[in-house]
Coordinates of C-alpha atoms in Angstrom, one line a residue:
Chain Q
M1436 CA 0.0 0.0 0.0
K1437 CA 2.9 2.4 0.8
A1438 CA 4.2 1.8 -2.7
G1439 CA 0.8 2.7 -4.2
L1440 CA 0.5 5.8 -2.1
T1441 CA 3.9 7.2 -2.8
T1442 CA 3.3 6.4 -6.5
S1443 CA 0.1 8.2 -6.4
V1444 CA 1.6 11.4 -4.5
I1445 CA 4.5 11.5 -6.9
M1446 CA 2.2 11.2 -9.9
H1447 CA -0.2 14.0 -8.5
A1448 CA 2.7 16.3 -7.7
A1449 CA 4.0 15.8 -11.1
I1450 CA 0.8 16.5 -12.9
I1451 CA 0.0 19.4 -10.7
G1452 CA 3.5 20.9 -11.2
F1453 CA 3.3 20.4 -15.0
C1454 CA -0.1 22.2 -15.0
L1455 CA 1.1 25.0 -13.0
F1456 CA 4.0 25.7 -15.2
S1457 CA 2.7 24.7 -18.5
L1458 CA -1.0 25.6 -18.3
K1459 CA -1.1 29.3 -18.4
A1460 CA -4.3 31.3 -18.8
P1461 CA -5.8 30.7 -22.0
A1462 CA -5.2 33.5 -24.6
A1463 CA -7.9 36.0 -24.6
F1464 CA -10.3 36.0 -27.4
D1465 CA -9.7 38.3 -30.3
V1466 CA -12.6 40.7 -30.3
A1467 CA -13.0 42.3 -33.8
D1468 CA -13.5 46.1 -33.5
V1469 CA -16.9 46.6 -34.6
E1470 CA -18.1 50.3 -34.9
A1471 CA -21.2 50.9 -32.8
L1472 CA -24.2 51.6 -35.2
P1473 CA -26.1 54.4 -33.4
V1474 CA -29.8 53.6 -33.5
D1475 CA -32.3 56.2 -32.7
I1476 CA -35.9 55.4 -31.8
V1477 CA -38.0 58.0 -33.3
P1478 CA -41.7 58.4 -32.5
M1479 CA -44.1 58.5 -35.6
D1480 CA -44.9 62.1 -34.8
A1481 CA -41.5 63.3 -35.7
L1482 CA -41.8 61.8 -39.2
T1483 CA -45.2 63.1 -39.9
Q1484 CA -44.6 66.6 -38.9
I1485 CA -43.3 69.1 -41.3
Q1486 CA -40.8 71.8 -40.7
E1487 CA -41.4 75.2 -42.3
G1488 CA -39.0 75.9 -45.2
D1489 CA -38.8 76.0 -48.9
K1490 CA -40.2 73.1 -50.9
K1491 CA -37.5 73.2 -53.5
S1492 CA -34.5 73.5 -51.2
P1493 CA -32.2 70.6 -50.5
M1494 CA -32.3 69.0 -47.0
R1495 CA -30.2 70.9 -44.5
D1496 CA -29.3 70.3 -40.9
K1497 CA -31.0 73.4 -39.6
P1498 CA -34.6 74.1 -40.4
A1499 CA -34.9 77.7 -41.7
P1500 CA -38.0 79.3 -43.0
L1501 CA -38.3 80.9 -46.4
P1502 CA -37.0 84.4 -46.1
T1503 CA -39.8 86.9 -46.2
E1504 CA -39.6 89.8 -48.7
R1505 CA -40.2 93.4 -47.7
P1506 CA -41.3 95.7 -50.5
D1507 CA -38.9 98.6 -51.0
V1508 CA -40.2 101.8 -49.8
V1509 CA -40.3 104.2 -52.6
A1510 CA -41.1 107.7 -51.7
D1511 CA -44.2 109.2 -53.5
A1512 CA -43.5 111.1 -56.5
R1513 CA -43.4 114.8 -56.0
K1514 CA -43.6 115.8 -59.6
V1515 CA -46.3 114.9 -62.2
G1516 CA -45.2 113.0 -65.2
E1517 CA -44.6 109.8 -66.6
N1518 CA -40.9 109.6 -66.0
S1519 CA -39.5 106.5 -64.2
V1520 CA -37.4 109.1 -62.3
D1521 CA -39.0 112.0 -60.4
T1522 CA -37.5 115.0 -61.9
D1523 CA -38.5 118.4 -62.6
K1524 CA -38.5 117.9 -66.3
P1525 CA -41.6 116.8 -68.0
A1526 CA -41.6 113.1 -69.0
T1527 CA -42.6 114.0 -72.6
P1528 CA -41.1 117.3 -73.5
A1529 CA -43.7 118.9 -75.5
P1530 CA -42.5 121.9 -77.5
K1531 CA -45.9 123.2 -77.8
P1532 CA -46.9 123.9 -74.2
Q1533 CA -44.0 126.1 -73.6
P1534 CA -44.7 128.8 -76.1
V1535 CA -48.3 128.6 -75.2
D1536 CA -47.6 129.2 -71.7
S1537 CA -45.8 132.3 -72.1
S1538 CA -48.1 134.2 -74.4
T1539 CA -51.5 132.8 -75.2
A1540 CA -52.3 130.9 -72.1
P1541 CA -53.7 133.6 -69.7
P1542 CA -56.3 135.0 -72.1
P1543 CA -57.6 131.8 -73.6
A1544 CA -58.0 130.2 -70.4
P1545 CA -61.0 132.0 -69.0
E1546 CA -62.6 132.0 -72.5
P1547 CA -63.0 128.2 -72.9
K1548 CA -64.0 127.8 -69.4
E1549 CA -67.0 130.1 -69.8
P1550 CA -68.9 127.8 -72.2
V1551 CA -67.8 124.9 -70.2
K1552 CA -69.1 126.4 -66.9
T1553 CA -72.5 126.5 -68.4
E1554 CA -72.5 122.8 -68.3
D1555 CA -71.5 123.0 -64.6
V1556 CA -69.7 119.8 -64.8
P1557 CA -66.5 120.1 -66.7
K1558 CA -64.8 122.8 -64.7
P1559 CA -63.9 121.0 -61.7
R1560 CA -62.9 118.1 -64.0
E1561 CA -60.2 120.2 -65.4
E1562 CA -58.4 120.1 -62.1
P1563 CA -58.2 116.5 -61.6
K1564 CA -56.8 116.0 -65.0
P1565 CA -53.3 117.2 -64.1
V1566 CA -53.3 114.9 -61.1
P1567 CA -54.2 111.6 -62.7
A1568 CA -51.5 111.8 -65.3
T1569 CA -52.0 108.2 -65.6
E1570 CA -55.3 109.0 -67.3
R1571 CA -57.7 106.6 -65.8
A1572 CA -60.7 105.2 -67.6
T1573 CA -63.0 106.9 -65.3
E1574 CA -61.8 110.4 -65.9
A1575 CA -61.5 109.8 -69.5
Q1576 CA -65.3 109.8 -69.8
P1577 CA -66.0 113.3 -68.7
K1578 CA -63.3 114.4 -71.2
Q1579 CA -65.2 113.0 -74.0
D1580 CA -68.2 115.1 -73.1
V1581 CA -66.1 118.2 -73.3
A1582 CA -64.4 116.9 -76.3
P1583 CA -65.6 119.2 -79.0
E1584 CA -64.3 122.5 -77.4
P1585 CA -61.3 121.1 -75.5
V1586 CA -59.3 120.4 -78.6
K1587 CA -57.7 123.5 -77.6
K1588 CA -57.8 122.7 -73.9
P1589 CA -54.7 120.8 -74.0
E1590 CA -53.0 124.1 -74.4
P1591 CA -54.6 125.9 -71.6
K1592 CA -54.2 122.8 -69.5
P1593 CA -50.6 123.4 -68.9
E1594 CA -51.5 126.4 -66.9
P1595 CA -53.7 124.6 -64.5
I1596 CA -51.1 122.0 -64.4
K1597 CA -48.7 124.4 -63.2
K1598 CA -51.3 125.5 -60.6
A1599 CA -51.9 122.0 -59.8
E1600 CA -48.3 121.3 -59.1
P1601 CA -48.5 122.4 -55.5
A1602 CA -51.6 120.2 -55.3
P1603 CA -49.9 116.7 -55.8
A1604 CA -47.1 117.9 -53.6
P1605 CA -49.0 118.4 -50.4
P1606 CA -50.6 115.0 -50.6
T1607 CA -47.3 113.5 -49.8
Q1608 CA -47.6 115.1 -46.5
E1609 CA -50.5 112.7 -46.3
T1610 CA -52.7 114.3 -43.6
T1611 CA -53.1 117.6 -45.2
A1612 CA -53.6 116.1 -48.7
A1613 CA -57.2 116.2 -48.5
V1614 CA -57.4 119.7 -47.1
E1615 CA -55.2 121.4 -49.8
P1616 CA -57.1 120.7 -52.8
Q1617 CA -59.6 123.0 -51.3
P1618 CA -58.2 126.3 -52.0
K1619 CA -57.7 125.6 -55.7
P1620 CA -61.2 125.0 -56.5
D1621 CA -61.9 128.2 -54.5
E1622 CA -59.5 130.2 -56.4
I1623 CA -60.6 128.8 -59.7
A1624 CA -64.1 129.2 -58.8
K1625 CA -63.4 132.8 -57.7
A1626 CA -61.6 133.5 -60.8
I1627 CA -64.5 132.2 -62.8
A1628 CA -67.0 133.9 -60.7
E1629 CA -65.1 137.2 -61.3
Q1630 CA -65.0 137.1 -64.9
P1631 CA -68.5 135.8 -65.7
A1632 CA -70.9 137.5 -63.4
D1633 CA -73.8 135.7 -65.0
E1634 CA -72.9 132.3 -63.6
V1635 CA -74.6 132.5 -60.2
P1636 CA -75.5 128.8 -60.1
L1637 CA -71.9 127.8 -60.3
P1638 CA -70.8 128.8 -57.0
N1639 CA -73.8 127.3 -55.6
S1640 CA -73.2 124.1 -57.3
A1641 CA -69.5 124.3 -56.6
P1642 CA -69.0 120.9 -55.3
A1643 CA -65.8 121.8 -53.4
P1644 CA -67.5 122.3 -50.0
D1645 CA -69.4 119.1 -50.4
A1646 CA -66.3 117.3 -51.4
R1647 CA -64.2 118.3 -48.6
P1648 CA -65.8 116.2 -46.0
K1649 CA -65.7 113.2 -48.2
P1650 CA -62.0 112.9 -48.6
Q1651 CA -61.7 113.3 -44.8
Q1652 CA -64.2 110.5 -44.3
A1653 CA -62.4 108.4 -46.9
E1654 CA -59.2 108.8 -44.9
A1655 CA -60.9 108.1 -41.7
E1656 CA -62.3 104.9 -43.2
S1657 CA -59.1 103.6 -44.7
P1658 CA -56.4 104.3 -42.3
K1659 CA -55.0 101.0 -42.8
A1660 CA -54.5 101.4 -46.6
P1661 CA -50.9 101.6 -47.6
D1662 CA -49.4 105.1 -47.9
R1663 CA -49.2 105.1 -51.6
K1664 CA -52.7 104.5 -52.0
D1665 CA -53.5 107.4 -49.5
S1666 CA -51.9 109.8 -51.7
E1667 CA -53.9 108.7 -54.7
K1668 CA -57.2 108.5 -53.0
P1669 CA -57.7 112.1 -52.1
V1670 CA -56.8 113.1 -55.5
K1671 CA -59.4 110.8 -57.1
Q1672 CA -62.0 111.7 -54.7
A1673 CA -61.3 115.4 -55.4
S1674 CA -61.6 114.6 -59.1
S1675 CA -64.8 112.9 -58.5
K1676 CA -66.2 115.4 -56.2
P1677 CA -68.7 116.7 -58.6
K1678 CA -69.9 113.3 -59.3
S1679 CA -70.3 112.7 -55.5
D1680 CA -73.7 110.8 -55.9
D1681 CA -72.3 108.1 -58.3
K1682 CA -69.1 107.6 -56.6
E1683 CA -69.9 104.8 -54.2
F1684 CA -70.5 102.4 -56.9
N1685 CA -67.1 102.8 -58.4
A1686 CA -65.5 99.4 -58.5
D1687 CA -62.0 100.5 -58.7
E1688 CA -62.3 102.4 -55.5
I1689 CA -63.8 99.6 -53.6
S1690 CA -60.9 97.5 -54.5
A1691 CA -58.7 100.5 -53.5
L1692 CA -60.5 100.7 -50.1
L1693 CA -60.1 97.0 -49.4
N1694 CA -57.5 96.3 -46.8
K1695 CA -55.0 94.4 -48.7
Q1696 CA -52.7 93.8 -45.8
K1697 CA -52.6 90.2 -44.6
P1698 CA -54.5 89.5 -41.5
S1699 CA -51.5 87.8 -39.9
G1700 CA -50.0 91.3 -39.2
G1701 CA -47.4 91.7 -36.8
G1702 CA -43.8 90.8 -37.5
A1703 CA -42.3 88.4 -39.9
K1704 CA -40.8 84.9 -39.4
R1705 CA -37.4 84.9 -41.1
S1706 CA -33.8 84.1 -40.9
T1707 CA -30.6 85.0 -42.7
Q1708 CA -30.0 81.4 -43.5
Q1709 CA -30.7 79.7 -46.7
A1710 CA -34.2 78.1 -46.6
S1711 CA -34.3 74.4 -45.9
L1712 CA -36.4 71.7 -47.2
G1713 CA -39.9 72.0 -45.7
G1714 CA -43.5 73.0 -46.2
K1715 CA -45.1 76.3 -46.4
K1716 CA -46.3 76.1 -42.9
S1717 CA -44.7 74.2 -40.0
T1718 CA -47.1 71.4 -39.1
G1719 CA -45.1 70.3 -36.2
G1720 CA -47.0 67.6 -34.3
D1721 CA -50.4 69.0 -34.9
K1722 CA -51.4 65.7 -36.5
L1723 CA -52.8 63.1 -34.2
S1724 CA -50.4 60.2 -34.0
Q1725 CA -51.4 56.7 -34.9
N1726 CA -51.5 56.0 -31.1
E1727 CA -53.8 58.7 -30.3
M1728 CA -56.2 58.1 -33.2
D1729 CA -56.3 54.4 -32.1
A1730 CA -57.1 55.5 -28.5
L1731 CA -59.9 57.7 -29.9
R1732 CA -61.1 54.9 -32.2
Q1733 CA -61.1 52.3 -29.4
R1734 CA -62.8 54.6 -26.9
L1735 CA -65.6 55.4 -29.3
G1736 CA -65.9 51.7 -30.2
G1737 CA -66.3 50.9 -26.6
C1738 CA -69.1 53.5 -26.2
W1739 CA -70.9 52.2 -29.2
S1740 CA -73.6 49.6 -28.8
I1741 CA -74.3 48.1 -32.2
P1742 CA -77.9 47.7 -32.8
A1743 CA -78.7 44.0 -32.8
G1744 CA -80.8 42.1 -35.2
V1745 CA -79.9 43.9 -38.4
D1746 CA -79.5 41.8 -41.5
D1747 CA -77.4 44.1 -43.6
A1748 CA -74.4 45.4 -41.9
D1749 CA -74.0 48.1 -44.5
T1750 CA -77.1 49.9 -43.2
L1751 CA -75.2 50.3 -39.9
K1752 CA -72.3 52.3 -41.4
V1753 CA -72.6 55.7 -40.2
S1754 CA -70.3 58.8 -40.4
V1755 CA -70.6 61.3 -37.6
R1756 CA -69.2 64.7 -37.5
F1757 CA -68.8 66.5 -34.2
H1758 CA -67.1 69.5 -32.8
L1759 CA -65.0 69.7 -29.6
D1760 CA -63.8 72.4 -27.5
R1761 CA -60.3 72.7 -26.1
S1762 CA -61.3 70.7 -23.0
G1763 CA -62.5 67.9 -25.1
M1764 CA -66.1 68.5 -24.4
L1765 CA -68.7 68.0 -27.1
E1766 CA -69.9 71.1 -28.7
G1767 CA -73.5 71.0 -30.0
R1768 CA -75.0 67.7 -31.2
P1769 CA -73.1 65.3 -33.4
E1770 CA -74.2 65.5 -37.0
V1771 CA -74.7 62.4 -39.2
I1772 CA -73.1 63.3 -42.4
K1773 CA -73.3 59.8 -44.1
G1774 CA -75.2 56.7 -43.7
G1775 CA -78.3 56.3 -41.5
A1776 CA -81.8 56.8 -42.5
A1777 CA -85.0 58.5 -41.5
S1778 CA -86.5 55.4 -40.2
G1779 CA -85.8 51.7 -39.6
P1780 CA -82.5 50.2 -38.8
G1781 CA -80.7 53.0 -40.5
R1782 CA -82.1 55.5 -38.1
T1783 CA -81.4 53.2 -35.2
A1784 CA -77.8 53.0 -36.3
A1785 CA -77.4 56.7 -36.7
E1786 CA -78.9 57.4 -33.3
S1787 CA -76.6 54.7 -31.8
A1788 CA -73.7 56.5 -33.3
V1789 CA -74.6 59.8 -32.1
R1790 CA -75.3 58.4 -28.7
A1791 CA -71.9 56.7 -28.6
V1792 CA -70.2 60.2 -29.3
Q1793 CA -72.3 61.8 -26.6
K1794 CA -71.6 59.0 -24.1
C1795 CA -67.8 59.1 -24.7
A1796 CA -67.3 62.8 -24.3
P1797 CA -65.2 64.4 -22.9
F1798 CA -62.5 63.1 -25.0
N1799 CA -58.9 63.2 -23.7
L1800 CA -56.8 64.5 -26.5
P1801 CA -53.7 66.6 -26.6
V1802 CA -54.5 70.1 -26.4
D1803 CA -51.6 71.4 -28.4
K1804 CA -53.1 69.6 -31.4
Y1805 CA -56.5 71.1 -30.9
D1806 CA -56.5 72.4 -34.5
T1807 CA -56.7 68.9 -35.8
W1808 CA -59.3 67.6 -33.4
S1809 CA -61.6 70.5 -33.1
E1810 CA -63.7 69.0 -35.8
V1811 CA -63.7 65.1 -35.8
V1812 CA -65.4 62.9 -38.4
V1813 CA -65.8 59.3 -37.3
N1814 CA -66.9 56.4 -39.4
F1815 CA -68.8 53.8 -37.5
D1816 CA -68.6 50.6 -39.2
P1817 CA -69.6 47.4 -37.4
S1818 CA -67.1 45.3 -39.7
D1819 CA -64.3 47.2 -37.8
M1820 CA -65.6 46.1 -34.5
F1821 CA -65.3 42.3 -35.0
Chain K
M626 CA 8.1 50.0 -22.1
E627 CA 6.0 50.0 -19.0
N628 CA 3.9 47.0 -18.2
I629 CA 0.4 48.0 -17.5
A630 CA -1.4 45.6 -15.2
L631 CA -4.5 45.7 -17.5
A632 CA -2.5 44.7 -20.5
E633 CA -2.4 41.1 -19.6
P634 CA -5.6 40.2 -17.7
G635 CA -5.1 36.6 -18.5
A636 CA -2.4 36.4 -16.0
H637 CA -4.8 36.3 -13.2
L638 CA -6.7 33.4 -14.8
S639 CA -3.9 30.9 -14.4
I640 CA -4.8 27.7 -12.4
W641 CA -2.8 28.7 -9.4
A642 CA -4.2 32.2 -9.4
L643 CA -7.6 30.9 -9.7
F644 CA -7.0 28.6 -6.6
M645 CA -5.5 31.4 -4.6
Q646 CA -8.4 33.8 -5.4
A647 CA -11.0 31.2 -4.2
N648 CA -13.1 31.4 -1.1
W649 CA -11.7 29.3 1.8
V650 CA -14.6 26.9 1.5
V651 CA -13.9 26.3 -2.0
K652 CA -10.1 25.9 -1.3
L653 CA -11.0 23.2 1.3
V654 CA -13.2 21.4 -1.2
M655 CA -10.4 21.5 -3.7
L656 CA -7.8 20.3 -1.3
G657 CA -10.2 17.5 -0.1
L658 CA -10.7 16.5 -3.7
L659 CA -7.0 16.5 -4.3
V660 CA -6.4 14.2 -1.3
A661 CA -9.1 11.9 -2.5
S662 CA -7.6 11.8 -5.8
I663 CA -4.3 11.0 -4.4
W664 CA -5.7 8.1 -2.3
T665 CA -7.8 6.8 -5.3
W666 CA -4.6 6.6 -7.3
A667 CA -2.8 5.0 -4.5
I668 CA -5.4 2.4 -4.2
V669 CA -5.4 1.8 -8.0
V670 CA -1.8 1.4 -8.1
D671 CA -1.8 -1.0 -5.1
K672 CA -4.7 -3.1 -6.4
V673 CA -3.3 -3.4 -9.8
V674 CA 0.0 -4.6 -8.4
S675 CA -1.6 -7.0 -5.9
F676 CA -3.9 -8.4 -8.5
G677 CA -1.1 -8.9 -10.8
R678 CA 0.7 -10.9 -8.1
M679 CA -2.3 -12.9 -7.1
R680 CA -3.0 -13.9 -10.7
L681 CA 0.7 -14.9 -11.0
A682 CA 0.5 -16.9 -7.7
L683 CA -2.7 -18.7 -8.9
N684 CA -1.1 -19.7 -12.1
R685 CA 2.0 -21.0 -10.4
F686 CA 0.0 -23.0 -7.8
E687 CA -2.3 -24.5 -10.3
Q688 CA 0.8 -25.5 -12.3
T689 CA 2.2 -27.2 -9.3
F690 CA -1.1 -28.7 -7.9
W691 CA -1.8 -30.4 -11.3
S692 CA 1.9 -31.5 -11.8
G693 CA 1.1 -34.8 -10.1
Q694 CA 3.0 -33.9 -6.9
S695 CA 1.5 -35.6 -3.9
L696 CA -0.8 -33.5 -1.7
E697 CA 1.3 -34.3 1.4
E698 CA 4.5 -32.9 -0.1
L699 CA 2.8 -29.9 -1.4
Y700 CA 1.3 -29.2 1.9
R701 CA 4.7 -29.5 3.6
N702 CA 6.2 -27.0 1.1
L703 CA 3.4 -24.4 1.5
A704 CA 2.7 -24.7 5.1
E705 CA 6.0 -23.1 6.1
R706 CA 5.5 -20.0 3.8
K707 CA 3.1 -17.2 4.0
T708 CA 0.2 -18.2 1.7
T709 CA -2.2 -16.3 -0.5
G710 CA -5.1 -17.1 -2.7
M711 CA -5.4 -20.8 -3.7
S712 CA -2.6 -21.9 -1.7
A713 CA -4.2 -20.5 1.4
I714 CA -7.4 -22.4 0.6
F715 CA -5.3 -25.6 0.0
V716 CA -3.3 -25.1 3.2
S717 CA -6.4 -24.5 5.3
A718 CA -8.2 -27.5 3.9
M719 CA -5.2 -29.7 4.3
R720 CA -4.7 -28.5 7.9
E721 CA -8.3 -29.4 8.8
W722 CA -7.9 -32.9 6.9
K723 CA -4.8 -33.6 8.9
K724 CA -6.1 -32.5 12.2
S725 CA -9.2 -34.6 11.7
F726 CA -7.2 -37.8 10.8
E727 CA -4.5 -37.3 13.4
K728 CA -7.1 -37.0 16.2
G729 CA -8.8 -40.1 14.9
A730 CA -12.0 -38.7 13.7
R731 CA -14.5 -41.4 12.6
S732 CA -17.3 -39.7 10.8
P733 CA -16.3 -38.9 7.2
L734 CA -19.5 -36.8 6.8
A735 CA -18.5 -34.4 9.5
L736 CA -15.0 -34.3 8.2
Q737 CA -16.2 -33.3 4.7
T738 CA -18.4 -30.4 6.2
R739 CA -15.5 -29.2 8.3
I740 CA -13.2 -29.1 5.3
D741 CA -15.6 -27.3 3.3
K742 CA -16.1 -24.7 5.9
A743 CA -12.4 -24.1 6.4
M744 CA -12.0 -23.7 2.8
D745 CA -15.0 -21.2 2.6
L746 CA -13.5 -19.3 5.4
A747 CA -10.0 -19.1 3.6
L748 CA -11.8 -18.0 0.3
T749 CA -13.7 -15.3 2.2
R750 CA -10.6 -13.9 3.8
E751 CA -8.8 -14.0 0.4
M752 CA -11.7 -12.1 -1.2
E753 CA -11.9 -9.6 1.5
R754 CA -8.2 -8.9 1.0
L755 CA -8.7 -8.6 -2.7
E756 CA -11.7 -6.3 -2.7
G757 CA -10.7 -4.2 0.3
R758 CA -10.5 -0.5 -0.4
L759 CA -12.4 -0.8 -3.7
G760 CA -15.3 0.7 -1.8
F761 CA -13.4 3.9 -1.4
L762 CA -13.0 4.1 -5.3
A763 CA -16.7 3.7 -5.7
T764 CA -17.4 6.4 -3.1
V765 CA -15.1 8.8 -4.8
G766 CA -16.4 7.9 -8.2
S767 CA -20.0 8.8 -7.1
A768 CA -19.5 11.7 -4.6
A769 CA -16.6 13.6 -6.0
P770 CA -18.6 15.3 -8.7
F771 CA -21.2 16.4 -6.1
I772 CA -18.4 17.7 -3.7
G773 CA -16.9 19.6 -6.7
L774 CA -20.2 21.0 -7.5
F775 CA -20.7 22.1 -4.0
G776 CA -17.5 24.1 -4.3
T777 CA -18.7 25.6 -7.4
V778 CA -22.0 26.7 -6.1
I779 CA -20.3 28.3 -3.1
G780 CA -17.8 29.9 -5.4
I781 CA -20.5 31.3 -7.8
M782 CA -22.5 32.6 -4.8
T783 CA -19.7 34.5 -3.4
S784 CA -18.7 35.8 -6.6
F785 CA -22.2 37.0 -7.4
Q786 CA -22.1 38.7 -4.1
A787 CA -18.9 40.4 -5.0
I788 CA -20.4 41.5 -8.4
A789 CA -23.5 42.9 -6.7
G790 CA -21.1 45.0 -4.5
S791 CA -19.1 46.1 -7.5
K792 CA -22.3 47.5 -9.3
S793 CA -21.0 46.4 -12.7
T794 CA -22.3 43.5 -14.8
S795 CA -19.7 43.4 -17.6
L796 CA -18.4 40.0 -18.4
A797 CA -14.9 40.8 -17.4
V798 CA -16.2 41.3 -13.9
V799 CA -18.5 38.2 -13.9
A800 CA -16.0 35.9 -15.6
P801 CA -13.1 35.4 -13.2
G802 CA -15.4 34.4 -10.2
I803 CA -17.3 31.9 -12.4
A804 CA -14.0 30.4 -13.7
E805 CA -12.6 30.1 -10.3
A806 CA -15.7 28.4 -9.1
L807 CA -15.9 26.1 -11.9
L808 CA -12.3 24.9 -11.1
A809 CA -13.7 23.0 -8.1
T810 CA -16.0 21.0 -10.3
A811 CA -13.2 20.3 -12.7
I812 CA -11.1 18.9 -9.8
G813 CA -14.0 16.9 -8.5
L814 CA -14.5 15.3 -12.1
L815 CA -10.7 14.8 -12.3
A816 CA -10.9 12.6 -9.1
A817 CA -14.1 10.9 -10.0
I818 CA -13.5 9.8 -13.5
P819 CA -10.4 7.6 -12.8
A820 CA -12.0 6.3 -9.7
V821 CA -15.1 5.1 -11.5
I822 CA -13.1 3.4 -14.3
A823 CA -10.6 1.8 -11.9
Y824 CA -13.5 0.6 -9.6
N825 CA -15.2 -1.1 -12.5
K826 CA -12.0 -2.6 -13.7
L827 CA -10.7 -3.7 -10.3
S828 CA -14.1 -5.1 -9.1
S829 CA -14.5 -7.2 -12.3
D830 CA -10.9 -8.5 -11.9
A831 CA -11.6 -9.4 -8.3
S832 CA -14.7 -11.3 -9.2
K833 CA -12.7 -13.1 -11.9
L834 CA -10.0 -14.2 -9.3
A835 CA -12.8 -15.1 -6.9
V836 CA -14.5 -17.4 -9.5
R837 CA -11.2 -18.9 -10.1
M838 CA -10.5 -19.6 -6.4
E839 CA -14.1 -20.8 -5.8
G840 CA -13.6 -23.3 -8.7
F841 CA -10.3 -24.6 -7.1
A842 CA -12.0 -24.9 -3.7
D843 CA -14.8 -26.9 -5.2
E844 CA -12.5 -29.1 -7.1
F845 CA -10.2 -29.8 -4.1
S846 CA -13.4 -30.4 -2.0
A847 CA -14.3 -33.1 -4.5
I848 CA -10.9 -34.6 -4.5
L849 CA -10.8 -34.7 -0.5
S850 CA -14.2 -36.3 -0.5
R851 CA -13.0 -38.9 -2.8
Q852 CA -10.1 -39.4 -0.5
I853 CA -12.3 -39.7 2.5
D854 CA -14.5 -42.3 0.8
E855 CA -11.4 -44.3 0.0
K856 CA -10.1 -44.1 3.6
V857 CA -13.5 -45.2 4.9
M858 CA -13.5 -48.2 2.6
Q859 CA -10.0 -49.1 3.6
K860 CA -11.1 -49.1 7.3
A861 CA -14.1 -51.0 6.6
A862 CA -12.3 -53.5 4.7

């Protein structure tokens, strides 16, 4: 036995010694370096919402809205003419008027006016003519009336034009624009009144006083209108003073009176950066997500008790529209917009759908997306329920 | 070049390091298993040697027994020496035979019974000597894996406690404790597997030897019975 024991001990010692010296720790596994792939979990909302930007721009890192454009502020013209540049020189240098001005103008001026005055109307019209150098269609009509005589009028006109020069100038001062036209008709009227004593009705009919309040009213009515239009309006009104009765029906003026400024008002949304890809309007998260829609659908389905004993399931299909307020409460009665019937199972189905909506209210929906669920249309279809 | 400790983490996973890092319970288990393994191999070596000797002795005895030598002469040769195996059986039977006839026993039947009993006793003693300590091999073969497993469980328990304290679950933290704990099971299996194999082999060898000795005992009993009958006939005649 001793032999066996010693043999065994020696053998074990040898094996353990061999193990200790030869069996090192196994080599560590080689781990290939794998680059970590970042994975983001993005909710569906983020994909469905659209950032504001330019539809044609390439994708950019930063969202940037389309830069807004501000119209250049151009000072009102101080001189009358058709020049693109506001200078003293007349746009169309007419050799004729100049000689006429110096010599013939003063005497003939009163003369043609006299016959005109008998007609009452044309006189005041002469004043406007210089102002609307653009020759609007409305003013062209009165001219035609006077047409026979006024062939010479173009010559006398330059005089009134010169007189009128101060007139357009003041309009640039905006507030006084309407007031200043007044003196001119007066002066002219006086000049007219002095020369022909016969024409008593003229001063009476002189529309100037009547016209005065009107431009003021017009201004008061359209304070919002852009400045440019302001300067034009009083002039037009002054020109149309004699017509005062017909004036309200003028379509052009209605369009001029319209407030063309966008109701959004206030400031602008813009950045100095290049616009990025996006929609016209930012729709960030104002769509109900699939989860929220499912929740709403499930809730309504739970409230809906399907009328039993109906053969044709199609008669049970009902679309109901209803309005909600911000707290999710029902506003008004739900309205059946599709399906249903006046009687029979269709009516039952419609009523059950309406009842389901009423029973389910108030709805718990995200307030920040109120725009999307202020009005809800729900299709009640029993085939979806099973 | 500076050797940074972390550059070679495997150094801490050599077998000696694993043993030294282990909990004292696990260490105790490992040491116990080592001792069991040593004892197992000691028994195996001893048994293999003694069985070989026994087989040799049986062969030699059978050769001399059937060589035609007289039983008296053979007995005289063997009685002086220390006997094992078949020779022990032969000597015990012959001693009983001689005692009975020297004292003048008259009943052949009783003599036959006594001789058989003496041979059975010798056979049992021989078998006991052959199969002694084989039970230890069986015990080690069945219990060592469990003991090793016990060490492993204890080691894993303590290493998990340590991991919980370290507040990190990376594999580099978990692995050394587990490896160290598994060493106990490895040692257990290392002791158990040879023990099982050796037990099976040695017990079958022992039973073969026993069969041989039983056969000889039966044969010798028949021979002695014939002798007794002849003596009785001579006396009757």
